[in-house]
N, CA, C and O atoms as a MOPAC input file, in Angstrom:
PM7 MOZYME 1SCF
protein

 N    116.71200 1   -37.68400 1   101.48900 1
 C    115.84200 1   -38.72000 1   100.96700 1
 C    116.69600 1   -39.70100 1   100.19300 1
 O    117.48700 1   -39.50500 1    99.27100 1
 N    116.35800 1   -40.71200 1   100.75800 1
 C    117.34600 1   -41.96400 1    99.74900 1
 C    116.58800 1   -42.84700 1    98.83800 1
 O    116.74000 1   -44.02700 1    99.15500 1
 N    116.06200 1   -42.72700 1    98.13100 1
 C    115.62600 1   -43.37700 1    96.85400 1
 C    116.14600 1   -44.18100 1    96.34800 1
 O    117.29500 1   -43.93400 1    95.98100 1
 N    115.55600 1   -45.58100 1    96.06300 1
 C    116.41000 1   -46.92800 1    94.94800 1
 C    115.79400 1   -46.54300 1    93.45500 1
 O    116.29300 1   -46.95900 1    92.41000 1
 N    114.46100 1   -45.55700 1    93.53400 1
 C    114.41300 1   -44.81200 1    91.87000 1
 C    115.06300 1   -43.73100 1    91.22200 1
 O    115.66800 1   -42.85300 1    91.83700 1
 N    114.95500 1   -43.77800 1    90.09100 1
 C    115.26500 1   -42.83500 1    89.89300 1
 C    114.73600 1   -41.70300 1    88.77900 1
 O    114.14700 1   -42.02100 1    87.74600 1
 N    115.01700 1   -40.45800 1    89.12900 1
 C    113.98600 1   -39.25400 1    88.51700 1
 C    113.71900 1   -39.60100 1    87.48500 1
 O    114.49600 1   -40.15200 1    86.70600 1
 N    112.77600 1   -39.39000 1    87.32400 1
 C    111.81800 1   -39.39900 1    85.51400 1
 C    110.80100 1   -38.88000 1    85.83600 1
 O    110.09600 1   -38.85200 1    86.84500 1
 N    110.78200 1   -38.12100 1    84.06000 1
 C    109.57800 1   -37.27600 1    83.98200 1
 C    108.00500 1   -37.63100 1    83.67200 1
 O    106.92300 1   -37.04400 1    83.69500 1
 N    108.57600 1   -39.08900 1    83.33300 1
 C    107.19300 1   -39.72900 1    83.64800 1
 C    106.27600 1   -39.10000 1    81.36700 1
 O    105.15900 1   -38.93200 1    80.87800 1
 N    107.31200 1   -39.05000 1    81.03500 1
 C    106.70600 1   -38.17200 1    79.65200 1
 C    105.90200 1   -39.17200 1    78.77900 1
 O    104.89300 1   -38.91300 1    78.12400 1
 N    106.58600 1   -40.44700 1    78.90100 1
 C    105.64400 1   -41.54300 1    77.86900 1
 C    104.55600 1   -42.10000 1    79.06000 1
 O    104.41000 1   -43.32200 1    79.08100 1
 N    103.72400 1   -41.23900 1    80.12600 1
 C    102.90300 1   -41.73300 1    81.12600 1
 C    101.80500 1   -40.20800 1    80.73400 1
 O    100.59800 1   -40.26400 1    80.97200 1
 N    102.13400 1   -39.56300 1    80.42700 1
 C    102.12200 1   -38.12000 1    80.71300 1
 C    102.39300 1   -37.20000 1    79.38800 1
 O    103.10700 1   -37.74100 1    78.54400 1
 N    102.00000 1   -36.09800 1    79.13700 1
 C    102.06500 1   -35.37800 1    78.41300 1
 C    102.39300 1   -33.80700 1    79.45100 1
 O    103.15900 1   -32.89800 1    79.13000 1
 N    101.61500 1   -33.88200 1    80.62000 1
 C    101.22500 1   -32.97900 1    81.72800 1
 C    103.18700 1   -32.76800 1    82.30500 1
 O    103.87100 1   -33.76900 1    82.51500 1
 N    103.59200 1   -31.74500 1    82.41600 1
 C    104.82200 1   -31.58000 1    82.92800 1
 C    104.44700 1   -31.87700 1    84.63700 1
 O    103.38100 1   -31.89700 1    85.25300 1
 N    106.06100 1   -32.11800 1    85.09100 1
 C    105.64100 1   -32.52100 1    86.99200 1
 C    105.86300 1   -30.39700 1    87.29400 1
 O    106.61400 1   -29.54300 1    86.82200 1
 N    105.00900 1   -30.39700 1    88.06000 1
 C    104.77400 1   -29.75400 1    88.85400 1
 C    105.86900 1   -28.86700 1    89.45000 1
 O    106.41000 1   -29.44000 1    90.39600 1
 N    106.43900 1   -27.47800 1    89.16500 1
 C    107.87500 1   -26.88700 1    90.27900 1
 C    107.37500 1   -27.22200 1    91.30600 1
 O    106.22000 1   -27.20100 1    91.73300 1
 N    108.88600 1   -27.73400 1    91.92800 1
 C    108.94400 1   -27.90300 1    93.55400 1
 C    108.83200 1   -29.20500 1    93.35200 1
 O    109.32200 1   -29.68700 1    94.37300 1
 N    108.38600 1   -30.34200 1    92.45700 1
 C    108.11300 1   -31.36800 1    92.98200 1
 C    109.18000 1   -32.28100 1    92.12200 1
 O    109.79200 1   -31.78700 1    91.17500 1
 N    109.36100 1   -33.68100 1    92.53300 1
 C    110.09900 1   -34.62600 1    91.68900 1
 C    109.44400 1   -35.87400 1    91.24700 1
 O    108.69400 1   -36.40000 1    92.06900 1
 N    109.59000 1   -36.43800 1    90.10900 1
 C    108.64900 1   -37.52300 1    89.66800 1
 C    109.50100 1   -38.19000 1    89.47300 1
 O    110.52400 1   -37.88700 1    88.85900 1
 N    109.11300 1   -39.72500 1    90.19300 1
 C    109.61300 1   -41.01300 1    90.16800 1
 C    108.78800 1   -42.16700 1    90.03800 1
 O    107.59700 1   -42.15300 1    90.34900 1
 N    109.35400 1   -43.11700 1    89.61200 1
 C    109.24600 1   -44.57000 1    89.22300 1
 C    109.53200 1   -45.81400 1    90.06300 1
 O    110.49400 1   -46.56200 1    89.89100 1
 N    108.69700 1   -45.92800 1    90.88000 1
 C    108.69500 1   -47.32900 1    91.89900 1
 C    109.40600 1   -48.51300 1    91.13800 1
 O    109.36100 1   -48.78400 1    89.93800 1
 N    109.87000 1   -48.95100 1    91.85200 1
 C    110.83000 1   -49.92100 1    90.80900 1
 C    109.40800 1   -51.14300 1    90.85700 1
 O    109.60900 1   -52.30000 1    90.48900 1
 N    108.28900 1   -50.77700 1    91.25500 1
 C    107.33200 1   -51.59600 1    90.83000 1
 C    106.32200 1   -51.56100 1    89.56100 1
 O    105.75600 1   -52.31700 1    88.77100 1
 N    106.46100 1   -50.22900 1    89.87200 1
 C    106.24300 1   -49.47600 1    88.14800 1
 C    105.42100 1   -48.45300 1    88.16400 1
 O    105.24300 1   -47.73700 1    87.17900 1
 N    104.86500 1   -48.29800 1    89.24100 1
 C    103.70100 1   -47.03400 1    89.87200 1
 C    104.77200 1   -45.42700 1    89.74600 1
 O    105.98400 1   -45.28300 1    89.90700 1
 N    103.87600 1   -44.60000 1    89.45800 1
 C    104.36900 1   -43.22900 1    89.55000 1
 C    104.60700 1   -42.82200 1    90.94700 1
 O    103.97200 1   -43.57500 1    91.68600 1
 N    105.39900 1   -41.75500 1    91.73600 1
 C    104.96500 1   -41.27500 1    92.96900 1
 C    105.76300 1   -39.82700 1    92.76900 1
 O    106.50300 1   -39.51300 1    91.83700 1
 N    105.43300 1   -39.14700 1    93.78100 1
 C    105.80400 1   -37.68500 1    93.52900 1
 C    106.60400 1   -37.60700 1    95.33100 1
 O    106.39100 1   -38.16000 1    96.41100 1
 N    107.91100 1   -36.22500 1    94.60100 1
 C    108.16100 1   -35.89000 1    96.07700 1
 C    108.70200 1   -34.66000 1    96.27700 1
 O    109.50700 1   -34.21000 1    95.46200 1
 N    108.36900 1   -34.03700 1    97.26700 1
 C    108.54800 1   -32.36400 1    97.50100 1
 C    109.84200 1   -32.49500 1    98.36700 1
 O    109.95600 1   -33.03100 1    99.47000 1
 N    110.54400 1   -32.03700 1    97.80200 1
 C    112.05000 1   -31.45700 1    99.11700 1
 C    111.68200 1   -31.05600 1   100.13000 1
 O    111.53200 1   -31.56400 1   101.24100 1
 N    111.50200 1   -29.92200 1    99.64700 1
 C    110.81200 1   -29.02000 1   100.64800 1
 C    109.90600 1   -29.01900 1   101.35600 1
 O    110.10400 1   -28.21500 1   102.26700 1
 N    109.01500 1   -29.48700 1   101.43100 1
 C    107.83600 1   -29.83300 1   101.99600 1
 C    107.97000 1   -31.14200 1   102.54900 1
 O    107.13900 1   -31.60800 1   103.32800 1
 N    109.42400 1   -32.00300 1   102.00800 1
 C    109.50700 1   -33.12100 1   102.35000 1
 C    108.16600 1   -34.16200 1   102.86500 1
 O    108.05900 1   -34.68400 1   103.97500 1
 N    107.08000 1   -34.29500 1   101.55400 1
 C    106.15400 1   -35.28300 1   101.20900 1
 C    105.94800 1   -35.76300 1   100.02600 1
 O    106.17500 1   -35.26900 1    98.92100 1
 N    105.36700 1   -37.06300 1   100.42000 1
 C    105.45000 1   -37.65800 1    99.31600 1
 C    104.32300 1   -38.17300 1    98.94100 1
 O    103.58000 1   -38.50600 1    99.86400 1
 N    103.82000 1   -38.41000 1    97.49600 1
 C    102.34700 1   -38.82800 1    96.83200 1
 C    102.11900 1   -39.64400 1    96.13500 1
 O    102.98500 1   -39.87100 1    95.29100 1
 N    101.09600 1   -40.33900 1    96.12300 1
 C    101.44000 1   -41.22500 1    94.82400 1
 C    100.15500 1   -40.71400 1    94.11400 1
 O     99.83400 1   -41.42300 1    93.16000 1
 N     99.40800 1   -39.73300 1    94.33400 1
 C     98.49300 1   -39.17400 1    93.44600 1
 C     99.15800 1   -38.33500 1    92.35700 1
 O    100.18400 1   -37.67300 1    92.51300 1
 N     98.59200 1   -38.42300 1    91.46900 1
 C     98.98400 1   -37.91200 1    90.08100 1
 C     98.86700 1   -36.27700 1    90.17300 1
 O     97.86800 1   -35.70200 1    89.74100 1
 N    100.01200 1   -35.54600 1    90.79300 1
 C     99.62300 1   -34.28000 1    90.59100 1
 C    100.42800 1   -33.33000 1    89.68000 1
 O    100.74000 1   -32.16200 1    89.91000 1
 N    100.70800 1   -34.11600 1    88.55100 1
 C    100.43100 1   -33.64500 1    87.35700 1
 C     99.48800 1   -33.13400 1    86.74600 1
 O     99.63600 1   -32.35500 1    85.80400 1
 N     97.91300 1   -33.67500 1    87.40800 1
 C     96.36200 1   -33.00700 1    87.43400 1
 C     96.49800 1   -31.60300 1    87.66800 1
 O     97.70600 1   -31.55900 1    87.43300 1
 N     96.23800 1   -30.56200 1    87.91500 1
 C     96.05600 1   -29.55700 1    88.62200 1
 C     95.03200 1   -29.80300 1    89.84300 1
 O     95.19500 1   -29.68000 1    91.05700 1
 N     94.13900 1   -30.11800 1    89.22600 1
 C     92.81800 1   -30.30700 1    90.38000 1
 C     93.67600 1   -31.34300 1    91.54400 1
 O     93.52700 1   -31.13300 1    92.74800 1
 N     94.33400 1   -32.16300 1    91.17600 1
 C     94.88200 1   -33.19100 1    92.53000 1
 C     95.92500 1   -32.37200 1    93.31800 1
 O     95.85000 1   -32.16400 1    94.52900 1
 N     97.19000 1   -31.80200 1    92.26800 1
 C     97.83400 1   -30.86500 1    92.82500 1
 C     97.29700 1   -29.46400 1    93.75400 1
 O     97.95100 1   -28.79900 1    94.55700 1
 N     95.96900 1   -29.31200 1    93.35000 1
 C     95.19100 1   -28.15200 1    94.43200 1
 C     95.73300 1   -28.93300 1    95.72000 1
 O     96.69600 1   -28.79400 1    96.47500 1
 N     94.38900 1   -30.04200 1    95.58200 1
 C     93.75800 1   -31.05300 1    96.72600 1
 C     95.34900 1   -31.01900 1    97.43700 1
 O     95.39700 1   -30.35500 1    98.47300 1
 N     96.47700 1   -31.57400 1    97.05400 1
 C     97.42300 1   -31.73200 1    97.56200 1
 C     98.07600 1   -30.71800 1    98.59400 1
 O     98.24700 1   -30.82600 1    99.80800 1
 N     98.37900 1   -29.71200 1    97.72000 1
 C     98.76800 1   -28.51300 1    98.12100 1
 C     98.02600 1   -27.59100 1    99.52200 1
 O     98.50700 1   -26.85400 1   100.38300 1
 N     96.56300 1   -28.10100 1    99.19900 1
 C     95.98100 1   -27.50000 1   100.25500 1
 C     95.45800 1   -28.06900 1   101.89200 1
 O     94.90000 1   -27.61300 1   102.89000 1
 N     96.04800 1   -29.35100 1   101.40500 1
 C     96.44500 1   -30.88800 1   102.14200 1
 C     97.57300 1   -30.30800 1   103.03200 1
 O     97.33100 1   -30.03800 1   104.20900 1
 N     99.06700 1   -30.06800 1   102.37800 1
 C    100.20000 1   -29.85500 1   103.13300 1
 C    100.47400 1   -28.07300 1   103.89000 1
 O    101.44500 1   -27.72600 1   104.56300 1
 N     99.52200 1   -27.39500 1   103.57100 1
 C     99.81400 1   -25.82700 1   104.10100 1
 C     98.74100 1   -26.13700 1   105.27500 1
 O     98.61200 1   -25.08100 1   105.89500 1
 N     98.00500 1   -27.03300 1   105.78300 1
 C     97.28500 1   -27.31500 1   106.82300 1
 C     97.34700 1   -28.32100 1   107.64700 1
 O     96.56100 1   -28.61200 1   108.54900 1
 N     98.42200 1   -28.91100 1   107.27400 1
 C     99.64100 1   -30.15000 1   107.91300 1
 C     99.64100 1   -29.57400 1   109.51700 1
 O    100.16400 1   -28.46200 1   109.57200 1
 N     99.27800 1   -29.96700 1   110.52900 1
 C     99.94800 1   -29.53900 1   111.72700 1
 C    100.71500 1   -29.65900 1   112.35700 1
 O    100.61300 1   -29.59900 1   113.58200 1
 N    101.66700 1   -29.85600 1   111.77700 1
 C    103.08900 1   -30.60200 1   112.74800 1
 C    104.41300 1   -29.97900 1   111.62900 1
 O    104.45700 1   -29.92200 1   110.40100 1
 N    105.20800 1   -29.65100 1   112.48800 1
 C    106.45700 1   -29.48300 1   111.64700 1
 C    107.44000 1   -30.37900 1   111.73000 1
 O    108.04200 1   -30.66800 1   112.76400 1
 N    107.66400 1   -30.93800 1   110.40200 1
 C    108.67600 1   -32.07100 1   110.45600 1
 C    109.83200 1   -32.19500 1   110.70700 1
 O    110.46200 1   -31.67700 1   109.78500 1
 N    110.56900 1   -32.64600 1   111.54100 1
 C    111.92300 1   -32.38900 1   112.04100 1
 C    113.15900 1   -33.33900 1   111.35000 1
 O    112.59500 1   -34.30200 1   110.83100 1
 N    114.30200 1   -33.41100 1   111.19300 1
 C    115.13500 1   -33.80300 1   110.34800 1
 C    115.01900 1   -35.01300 1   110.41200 1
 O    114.83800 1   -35.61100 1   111.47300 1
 N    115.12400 1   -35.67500 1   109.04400 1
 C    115.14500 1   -36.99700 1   109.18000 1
 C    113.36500 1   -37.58200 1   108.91400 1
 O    113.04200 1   -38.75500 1   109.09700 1
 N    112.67500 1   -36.81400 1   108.59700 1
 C    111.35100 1   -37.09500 1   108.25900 1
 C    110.49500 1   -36.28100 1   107.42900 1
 O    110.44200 1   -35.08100 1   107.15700 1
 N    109.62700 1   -37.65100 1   107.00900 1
 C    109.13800 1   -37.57700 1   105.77000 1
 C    107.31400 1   -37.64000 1   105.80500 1
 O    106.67900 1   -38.34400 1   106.59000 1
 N    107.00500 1   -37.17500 1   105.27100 1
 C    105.54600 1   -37.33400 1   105.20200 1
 C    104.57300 1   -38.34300 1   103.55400 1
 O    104.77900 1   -38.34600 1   102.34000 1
 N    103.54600 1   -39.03700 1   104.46900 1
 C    103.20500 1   -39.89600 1   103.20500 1
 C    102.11300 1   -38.96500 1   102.72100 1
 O    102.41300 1   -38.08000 1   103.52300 1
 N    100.87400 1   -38.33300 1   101.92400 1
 C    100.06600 1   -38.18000 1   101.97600 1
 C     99.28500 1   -38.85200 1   101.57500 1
 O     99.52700 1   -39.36900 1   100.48400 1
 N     98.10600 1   -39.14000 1   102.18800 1
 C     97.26800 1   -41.03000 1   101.78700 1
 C     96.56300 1   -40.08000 1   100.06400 1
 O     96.93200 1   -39.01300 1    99.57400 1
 N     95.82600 1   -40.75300 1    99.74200 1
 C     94.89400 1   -40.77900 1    98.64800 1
 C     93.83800 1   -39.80600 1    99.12500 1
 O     93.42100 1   -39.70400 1   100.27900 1
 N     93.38400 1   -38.95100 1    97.83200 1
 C     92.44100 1   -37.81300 1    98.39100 1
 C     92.56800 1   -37.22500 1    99.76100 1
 O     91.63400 1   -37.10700 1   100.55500 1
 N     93.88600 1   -36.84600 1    99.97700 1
 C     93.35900 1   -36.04800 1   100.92300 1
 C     92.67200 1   -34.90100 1   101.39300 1
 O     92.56300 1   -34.04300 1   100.51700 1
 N     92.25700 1   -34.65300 1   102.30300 1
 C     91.50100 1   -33.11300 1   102.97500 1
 C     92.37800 1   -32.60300 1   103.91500 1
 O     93.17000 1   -33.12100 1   104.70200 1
 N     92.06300 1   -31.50100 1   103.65800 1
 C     92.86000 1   -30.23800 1   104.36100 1
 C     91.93600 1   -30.40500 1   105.48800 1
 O     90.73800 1   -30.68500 1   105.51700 1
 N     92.97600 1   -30.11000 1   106.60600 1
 C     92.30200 1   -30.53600 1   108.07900 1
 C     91.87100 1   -31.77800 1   108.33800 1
 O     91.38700 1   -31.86800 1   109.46700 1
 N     91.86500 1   -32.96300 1   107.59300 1
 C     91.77600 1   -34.77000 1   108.08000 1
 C     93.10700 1   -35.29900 1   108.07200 1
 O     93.40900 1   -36.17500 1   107.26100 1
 N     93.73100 1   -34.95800 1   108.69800 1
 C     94.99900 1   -35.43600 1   108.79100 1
 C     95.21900 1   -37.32200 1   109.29800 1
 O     94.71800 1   -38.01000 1   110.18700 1
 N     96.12000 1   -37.56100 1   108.30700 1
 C     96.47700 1   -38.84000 1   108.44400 1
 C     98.00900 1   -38.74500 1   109.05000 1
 O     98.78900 1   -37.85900 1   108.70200 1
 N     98.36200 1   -39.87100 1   110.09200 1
 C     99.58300 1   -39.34900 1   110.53700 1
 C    100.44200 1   -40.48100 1   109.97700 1
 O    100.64600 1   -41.49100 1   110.65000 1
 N    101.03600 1   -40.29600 1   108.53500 1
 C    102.15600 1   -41.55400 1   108.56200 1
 C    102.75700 1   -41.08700 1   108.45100 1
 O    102.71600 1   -40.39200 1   107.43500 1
 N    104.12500 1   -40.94400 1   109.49700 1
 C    105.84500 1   -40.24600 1   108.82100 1
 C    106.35000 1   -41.49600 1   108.80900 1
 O    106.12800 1   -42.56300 1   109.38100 1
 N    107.35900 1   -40.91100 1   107.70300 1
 C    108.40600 1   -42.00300 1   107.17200 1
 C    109.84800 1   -41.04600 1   107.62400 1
 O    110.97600 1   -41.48800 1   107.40500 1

C-alpha cells in the first residue's frame, strides 16, 4: 500500500483507540480513513465505534472474492454483509 498520509492516531479527533489490525490515517484532505493489511481494505467509516467496526468486520468475513496481489478493497458506507459493492483499488 502506498500512501501520501501518514499514520495517526487520530487522538485530538478521538478519544476511542484505532482498532488491532487496523491503521488510522489522515487524507491530506483532512477526512479520517482506516486500513487493514491484512484484510487489505479500506474505510472511511469511523471504526473506532465498535458498533461500525461490527458492521465492518462482518462486511469483510463475507467478502466473496479473494484478493490477489496488488489489490485493495474500498468498503462503501454502511455496509451489509452479503450486499457486496465491487470497488478494488
Amino acid at each position: 500500500m502506498n500512501h501520501d498520509c501518514v499514520p495517526h492516531e487520530l487522538q485530538a479527533q478521538s478519544t476511542l483507540p484505532t482498532p488491532e489490525g487496523w491503521i488510522s490515517y489522515i487524507h491530506p484532505q483532512g477526512w479520517a480513513y482506516f486500513y487493514h493489511p491484512r484484510a487489505r481494505m479500506i474505510t472511511n467509516d469511523d471504526i473506532r465505534r465498535p458498533e461500525l467496526l461490527d458492521v465492518i468486520e462482518k462486511y469483510i468475513v463475507t467478502y466473496p472474492f479473494s484478493l490477489t496481489d496488488g489489490m485493495e478493497l474500498f468498503v462503501p458506507h454502511d455496509p451489509q454483509p452479503n450486499e457486496h459493492m465491487f470497488s478494488l483499488l
